Amino acid sequence: MATVTPSSAADDCALGSAADAGDLATREEELHKARLSAKAKRKLRKSSSRDSGSGRESFSEGMDGGGTKGKIGDKKSRSGKGRGLPKKGGAGGKGVWGAAVQVYDVEQPDIHDPNYDDDKQGETVYQTVVPELDDSEFEKAVTPIIQEYFQHGDTKEVATLLRQMNLGSKKSKIPFLSVTMSLEGKASHRELVSRLLSDLTGKQLLAQDVAGAFDQLLRDLPDLILDTPEAPQMVGQFVARAVADHVLSSDFLGGYKGKVDCEQTRLALDKAAVLLSMNRGMRLDNVWGVGGGLRPVKQLVKEMNLLLREYLLSMDTAEAEICLQNLEVPHFHHELVYEAVMMALESTSGNTSNLIVKLLKSFWESGFVTLDQMNRGFKRVYDAMPEISLDVPNSYSTLKGFVDLCHQQGVITKALQDQCPSRGGSVD
């Protein structure tokens, strides 16, 4: 029978206590692991409700990596200590309203906003913006204005029409275009252009604009003479008139000394220098002559008499037509008819009557003298016969033969022939 000593009993108790302590530690460790697993599961369920799929990945990455790094774009605190509140108190991020207590300043409306409503923005000021004309638009717009100006001659109307356009840097083209148009026209047109330049300079045209236009005209003379052979002389007259009217500076011609190689340009400048030297200190108002109805009646009568005398010497009806056309007085052609009939009555040569009839027939057939002007001229002679007969013997018989010859040549109508007065009679 074995005997148990006190020392062995104590050892057995110690072994039993150690076994119980080991079992307790094992259970506590298992319990701790269970709590950690439950906590991890709670976190997984909470994150999956906000971002399906991303929470699980974040959790697995966190568990595997052993850190607190989350997925990029996750708004939760990466330190693991966040309270689950939105970042910046709800005032951050795209498409949010901002903080509850944030006060915004009044924003000015943007006129480029598609939802902009000018009727709700208060008083609106409208301003008309006229775009600057380009080269093709300029000529199309200004050419009709100059052509109409040749008819009415009102410089104020031209200035008003030009003021409505945005000419910009093309103002210098106004003198250039108007001068080139007048070169192919009449002397009265060139006179009107000179007046227009004088009235516009200082108001709508600057001195440098006009100077630039004339400089361009002088350079383009080789091309201008193709249509107008007299262009160098005419441009020289324009330059002289512009200097006399203070449109161009007095030293304009001096700037070309020793710098001109073109023969046509030299002719124009020489013409201008001669005119200015002859009329120093005076305005060259008559450089183009006095055109049309602006001429005094006495001067017109004198020029018509000169025209008829030159015709009787040259017997050139074509030259006479050109001279009559240059007078530009179609309303005063009855004076030419009157003077022609008077020459036929006062002449003692029968050849004069035949030449006068030939001239009147040419004027009638070409349309230079209308029916009304022809009738008025003959009726003036009929009315003046009592006075004419005092100075011209046999004037009635001479007139009767001349009128019959004109009717035979188709110059006058039968009715006008029948109205021819006889001595002691009266005009019907």
XYZ file of C-alpha atoms in Angstrom:
428
model
C 0.000 0.000 0.000
C 1.456 3.211 -1.058
C 2.017 5.949 1.279
C 1.337 9.554 0.166
C 3.710 11.947 1.538
C 2.799 15.617 2.118
C 5.195 16.857 -0.578
C 3.652 14.868 -3.375
C 0.181 16.067 -2.456
C 1.285 19.631 -2.747
C 2.723 18.986 -6.174
C -0.507 17.500 -7.392
C -2.467 20.543 -6.240
C -0.034 22.811 -8.038
C -0.427 20.887 -11.267
C -4.209 21.043 -11.013
C -4.188 24.774 -10.448
C -1.904 25.321 -13.455
C -4.193 23.283 -15.671
C -7.195 25.337 -14.573
C -5.317 28.581 -15.225
C -4.363 27.462 -18.750
C -7.922 26.576 -19.559
C -9.085 29.992 -18.331
C -6.541 31.820 -20.471
C -7.573 29.819 -23.490
C -11.232 30.690 -22.964
C -10.448 34.368 -22.483
C -8.411 34.401 -25.688
C -11.244 32.758 -27.604
C -13.700 35.219 -26.117
C -11.497 38.145 -27.171
C -11.252 36.800 -30.690
C -15.016 36.363 -30.817
C -15.520 39.999 -29.734
C -13.080 41.193 -32.417
C -14.844 39.148 -35.053
C -18.244 40.502 -33.988
C -16.918 44.039 -34.052
C -15.487 43.517 -37.532
C -18.792 42.117 -38.735
C -20.627 45.161 -37.340
C -18.267 47.488 -39.185
C -18.738 45.509 -42.397
C -22.530 45.742 -42.156
C -22.419 49.500 -41.430
C -20.085 50.364 -44.334
C -21.993 48.188 -46.826
C -25.145 50.235 -46.225
C -23.386 53.376 -47.540
C -21.245 51.958 -50.252
C -22.208 48.539 -51.441
C -19.136 46.512 -52.073
C -16.628 49.220 -51.145
C -17.008 48.625 -47.414
C -16.175 44.976 -47.660
C -13.120 45.717 -49.746
C -12.125 48.498 -47.380
C -12.557 46.226 -44.422
C -10.629 43.385 -45.990
C -7.879 45.736 -47.034
C -7.823 47.180 -43.523
C -7.696 43.802 -41.963
C -5.097 42.465 -44.329
C -2.936 45.591 -44.259
C -3.313 46.041 -40.563
C -3.798 49.814 -41.023
C -6.611 52.386 -41.326
C -6.083 53.332 -44.961
C -9.408 53.422 -46.833
C -10.286 53.471 -50.456
C -9.654 56.727 -52.321
C -12.885 58.754 -52.414
C -14.218 57.320 -49.119
C -15.609 60.228 -47.097
C -15.275 58.420 -43.781
C -12.434 59.324 -41.495
C -9.313 57.404 -42.324
C -8.087 57.608 -38.755
C -10.854 55.318 -37.536
C -11.947 57.931 -34.982
C -14.643 59.754 -37.001
C -18.179 60.198 -35.685
C -19.865 59.399 -39.003
C -20.775 63.073 -39.710
C -20.565 64.632 -43.235
C -17.376 66.443 -44.130
C -17.290 70.211 -43.624
C -20.664 70.130 -41.991
C -22.408 69.378 -45.283
C -20.882 72.379 -47.019
C -18.323 70.533 -49.082
C -18.400 68.484 -52.216
C -20.042 68.834 -55.585
C -23.778 69.445 -55.868
C -24.375 70.248 -52.165
C -26.300 73.237 -50.809
C -23.636 74.368 -48.385
C -23.714 74.953 -44.648
C -27.061 75.711 -43.042
C -25.963 79.100 -41.681
C -23.925 80.245 -44.716
C -24.986 83.639 -46.213
C -24.324 84.239 -49.943
C -23.648 87.608 -51.579
C -25.962 88.947 -54.301
C -24.620 87.833 -57.658
C -24.837 90.081 -60.729
C -26.802 88.525 -63.606
C -24.747 87.201 -66.493
C -26.066 88.403 -69.883
C -24.534 85.304 -71.479
C -26.591 83.009 -69.264
C -29.225 81.139 -71.360
C -31.762 81.858 -68.615
C -31.007 85.585 -68.588
C -34.206 87.658 -68.882
C -33.549 91.326 -69.643
C -37.158 92.270 -68.793
C -36.493 91.418 -65.154
C -33.154 93.188 -64.837
C -34.439 96.754 -64.576
C -33.681 99.550 -67.036
C -31.781 98.400 -70.118
C -29.788 100.718 -72.374
C -29.614 99.735 -76.035
C -26.845 100.953 -78.292
C -26.763 100.634 -82.075
C -23.459 99.285 -83.325
C -22.774 99.761 -87.043
C -20.037 97.446 -88.352
C -17.209 98.971 -90.347
C -17.594 98.666 -94.112
C -15.145 96.489 -95.986
C -13.726 97.388 -99.410
C -16.514 95.872 -101.510
C -19.295 97.237 -99.289
C -17.719 100.695 -99.267
C -17.848 101.121 -103.036
C -21.385 99.748 -103.270
C -22.615 102.095 -100.548
C -20.811 105.330 -101.468
C -21.025 105.231 -105.291
C -24.827 105.823 -105.410
C -24.444 108.712 -102.967
C -21.925 110.472 -105.233
C -24.046 109.803 -108.324
C -27.106 111.345 -106.665
C -24.979 114.279 -105.512
C -24.162 115.010 -109.155
C -27.908 115.509 -109.630
C -28.918 117.554 -106.569
C -25.592 119.199 -105.590
C -26.441 119.293 -101.848
C -23.275 118.691 -99.818
C -25.230 118.578 -96.531
C -27.222 115.575 -97.716
C -24.011 113.760 -98.630
C -22.535 114.545 -95.214
C -25.670 113.214 -93.492
C -25.611 109.955 -95.437
C -21.895 109.419 -94.821
C -22.338 110.105 -91.114
C -24.712 107.134 -90.880
C -21.979 104.746 -92.036
C -19.034 103.363 -90.096
C -16.264 104.246 -92.541
C -13.432 103.716 -90.071
C -10.074 103.822 -91.813
C -11.667 104.134 -95.265
C -12.466 107.854 -95.032
C -9.565 108.649 -97.345
C -11.324 106.649 -100.067
C -14.171 109.201 -100.274
C -12.062 111.868 -102.061
C -10.412 109.214 -104.222
C -13.735 107.683 -105.350
C -15.475 111.025 -105.952
C -12.575 112.442 -107.998
C -12.217 109.312 -110.159
C -15.971 109.328 -110.831
C -15.891 112.985 -111.875
C -12.965 112.452 -114.258
C -15.285 110.518 -116.567
C -18.114 113.034 -116.093
C -18.668 116.673 -116.916
C -16.928 119.838 -115.826
C -19.889 120.603 -113.551
C -19.343 117.257 -111.794
C -15.722 118.145 -111.086
C -16.822 121.516 -109.743
C -19.281 119.758 -107.418
C -16.560 117.376 -106.184
C -14.256 120.302 -105.387
C -17.039 121.915 -103.362
C -17.783 118.624 -101.601
C -14.167 118.180 -100.527
C -14.081 121.753 -99.255
C -17.250 121.264 -97.166
C -16.324 117.850 -95.744
C -12.707 118.627 -94.795
C -12.458 119.501 -91.135
C -15.830 117.954 -90.332
C -15.891 114.381 -91.570
C -12.555 114.287 -93.376
C -9.157 115.083 -91.913
C -6.464 116.871 -93.874
C -4.363 113.701 -93.910
C -7.305 111.759 -95.375
C -7.524 114.142 -98.338
C -3.742 114.236 -98.757
C -3.620 110.436 -98.796
C -6.375 110.321 -101.430
C -4.579 112.758 -103.749
C -1.320 110.902 -103.254
C -3.082 107.730 -104.389
C -4.556 109.587 -107.394
C -1.113 110.743 -108.482
C 0.252 107.197 -108.221
C -2.680 105.747 -110.193
C -2.448 108.195 -113.103
C -0.901 105.560 -115.452
C -4.104 103.544 -115.016
C -6.487 106.513 -115.063
C -5.279 107.761 -118.448
C -6.474 104.501 -120.034
C -10.077 105.658 -119.577
C -9.467 109.421 -119.371
C -6.505 110.640 -121.457
C -6.794 114.122 -119.894
C -6.489 112.712 -116.359
C -3.065 114.300 -115.559
C -4.320 117.800 -116.378
C -7.573 117.255 -114.479
C -5.856 115.859 -111.387
C -3.490 118.854 -111.502
C -6.525 121.162 -111.543
C -8.009 119.272 -108.598
C -4.753 119.667 -106.650
C -4.575 123.396 -107.389
C -8.212 123.930 -106.405
C -7.741 121.898 -103.199
C -4.692 123.947 -102.198
C -6.526 127.203 -102.961
C -9.524 126.040 -100.894
C -7.193 125.085 -97.998
C -8.183 121.446 -98.341
C -4.536 120.536 -98.972
C -1.618 122.222 -97.243
C 0.364 124.803 -99.166
C 3.498 122.626 -99.039
C 1.775 119.624 -100.636
C 3.522 120.164 -103.966
C 6.865 120.770 -102.271
C 6.845 117.256 -100.846
C 7.201 115.820 -104.380
C 10.232 117.798 -105.501
C 12.932 115.464 -106.747
C 10.858 112.368 -105.920
C 8.726 111.933 -109.055
C 9.730 109.512 -111.782
C 6.327 109.005 -113.428
C 5.738 111.295 -116.411
C 1.976 111.542 -115.824
C 2.463 112.483 -112.175
C 4.972 115.152 -113.200
C 2.476 116.615 -115.696
C -0.223 116.823 -113.020
C 2.076 118.528 -110.517
C 3.337 120.980 -113.149
C -0.266 121.846 -114.055
C -1.103 122.511 -110.413
C 2.025 124.631 -109.919
C 1.237 126.784 -112.961
C -2.355 127.420 -111.833
C -1.282 128.325 -108.313
C 1.460 130.680 -109.545
C -1.024 132.479 -111.832
C -3.606 132.885 -109.081
C -1.476 133.333 -105.996
C -3.556 134.657 -103.139
C -6.830 134.037 -105.004
C -9.375 131.201 -104.973
C -9.510 129.159 -108.150
C -13.313 129.228 -108.278
C -13.403 129.098 -112.068
C -10.859 126.324 -112.578
C -13.706 124.130 -113.870
C -15.757 126.986 -115.290
C -19.239 127.844 -114.098
C -21.446 124.948 -115.137
C -25.070 124.648 -116.083
C -27.695 126.961 -114.705
C -25.170 128.690 -112.461
C -24.003 130.784 -115.397
C -25.455 134.250 -115.924
C -27.950 134.563 -118.778
C -25.788 137.105 -120.589
C -22.842 134.729 -120.550
C -24.981 131.867 -121.883
C -26.320 134.039 -124.711
C -22.775 135.108 -125.574
C -21.521 131.509 -125.659
C -24.430 130.394 -127.843
C -23.725 133.185 -130.315
C -20.084 132.146 -130.379
C -21.152 128.539 -130.971
C -23.272 129.555 -133.985
C -20.521 131.738 -135.493
C -17.950 128.965 -135.171
C -20.381 126.575 -136.838
C -20.944 128.916 -139.784
C -17.187 128.984 -140.310
C -16.455 125.287 -139.770
C -19.840 123.814 -140.813
C -19.123 120.981 -138.365
C -22.427 119.931 -136.785
C -20.760 117.316 -134.564
C -18.521 119.936 -132.947
C -21.528 122.210 -132.453
C -23.399 119.377 -130.683
C -20.449 118.816 -128.330
C -20.273 122.521 -127.498
C -24.014 122.637 -126.823
C -23.828 119.564 -124.617
C -20.952 121.049 -122.589
C -23.073 124.082 -121.771
C -25.365 121.776 -119.737
C -28.448 123.993 -120.065
C -31.145 121.863 -121.755
C -33.818 124.154 -120.311
C -32.253 127.110 -122.169
C -31.927 125.568 -125.648
C -34.798 127.755 -126.882
C -32.327 130.646 -126.736
C -30.078 128.825 -129.221
C -33.054 128.343 -131.591
C -33.965 132.017 -131.239
C -30.410 133.188 -131.936
C -30.099 130.806 -134.912
C -33.332 132.087 -136.550
C -32.247 135.694 -135.918
C -28.918 135.016 -137.686
C -30.815 133.617 -140.664
C -33.032 136.739 -140.812
C -30.165 139.210 -140.450
C -27.876 137.482 -142.944
C -27.842 138.586 -146.564
C -26.426 135.275 -147.743
C -28.787 132.486 -148.693
C -26.173 129.937 -147.705
C -26.494 131.034 -144.052
C -30.177 130.017 -143.945
C -29.342 126.603 -145.381
C -26.579 126.035 -142.827
C -28.849 127.102 -139.954
C -31.573 124.723 -141.140
C -29.005 121.925 -141.361
C -27.833 122.630 -137.803
C -31.357 122.753 -136.363
C -32.203 119.508 -138.173
C -29.134 117.860 -136.640
C -30.109 119.065 -133.159
C -33.686 117.846 -133.669
C -32.730 114.388 -134.936
C -30.103 113.827 -132.232
C -32.536 114.876 -129.504
C -30.396 117.709 -128.141
C -33.231 120.164 -128.792
C -36.677 118.935 -127.753
C -39.988 119.798 -129.415
C -40.898 122.181 -126.626
C -37.589 124.060 -126.856
C -37.841 124.242 -130.677
C -41.403 125.625 -130.529
C -40.497 128.150 -127.831
C -37.544 129.440 -129.857
C -39.627 129.985 -133.027
C -42.540 131.547 -131.104
C -40.158 134.042 -129.500
C -39.151 135.115 -133.005
C -42.815 135.344 -134.059
C -43.611 137.579 -131.088
C -40.615 139.854 -131.723
C -41.291 140.360 -135.448
C -42.775 143.891 -135.085
C -39.501 145.092 -133.511
C -37.308 142.974 -135.798
C -38.975 144.386 -138.931
C -37.920 147.903 -137.926
C -34.238 146.943 -138.226
C -34.396 144.186 -140.856
C -36.151 145.009 -144.136
C -38.186 142.216 -145.704
C -37.960 140.267 -142.421
C -41.483 138.844 -142.808
C -40.846 137.395 -146.247
C -37.450 136.107 -145.184
C -38.976 134.487 -142.119
C -41.734 132.907 -144.257
C -39.197 131.300 -146.602
C -37.037 130.105 -143.672
C -40.020 128.554 -141.854
C -41.175 126.761 -145.013
C -37.675 125.349 -145.498
C -37.566 124.149 -141.885
C -40.915 122.406 -142.333
C -39.731 120.725 -145.504
C -36.652 119.386 -143.662
C -38.798 118.135 -140.796
C -37.407 120.570 -138.249
C -40.789 122.041 -137.181
C -44.373 120.834 -137.261
C -47.154 121.937 -139.614
C -48.928 123.687 -136.749
C -45.859 125.797 -136.007
C -45.479 126.624 -139.683
C -49.077 127.870 -139.844
C -48.424 130.209 -136.910
C -45.786 132.137 -138.857
C -46.926 135.802 -138.907
C -47.210 137.970 -142.042
C -46.895 141.733 -142.330
C -49.916 143.391 -140.790
C -51.080 140.041 -139.360
C -50.745 138.466 -135.952
C -49.677 135.183 -134.564
C -52.535 132.712 -134.160
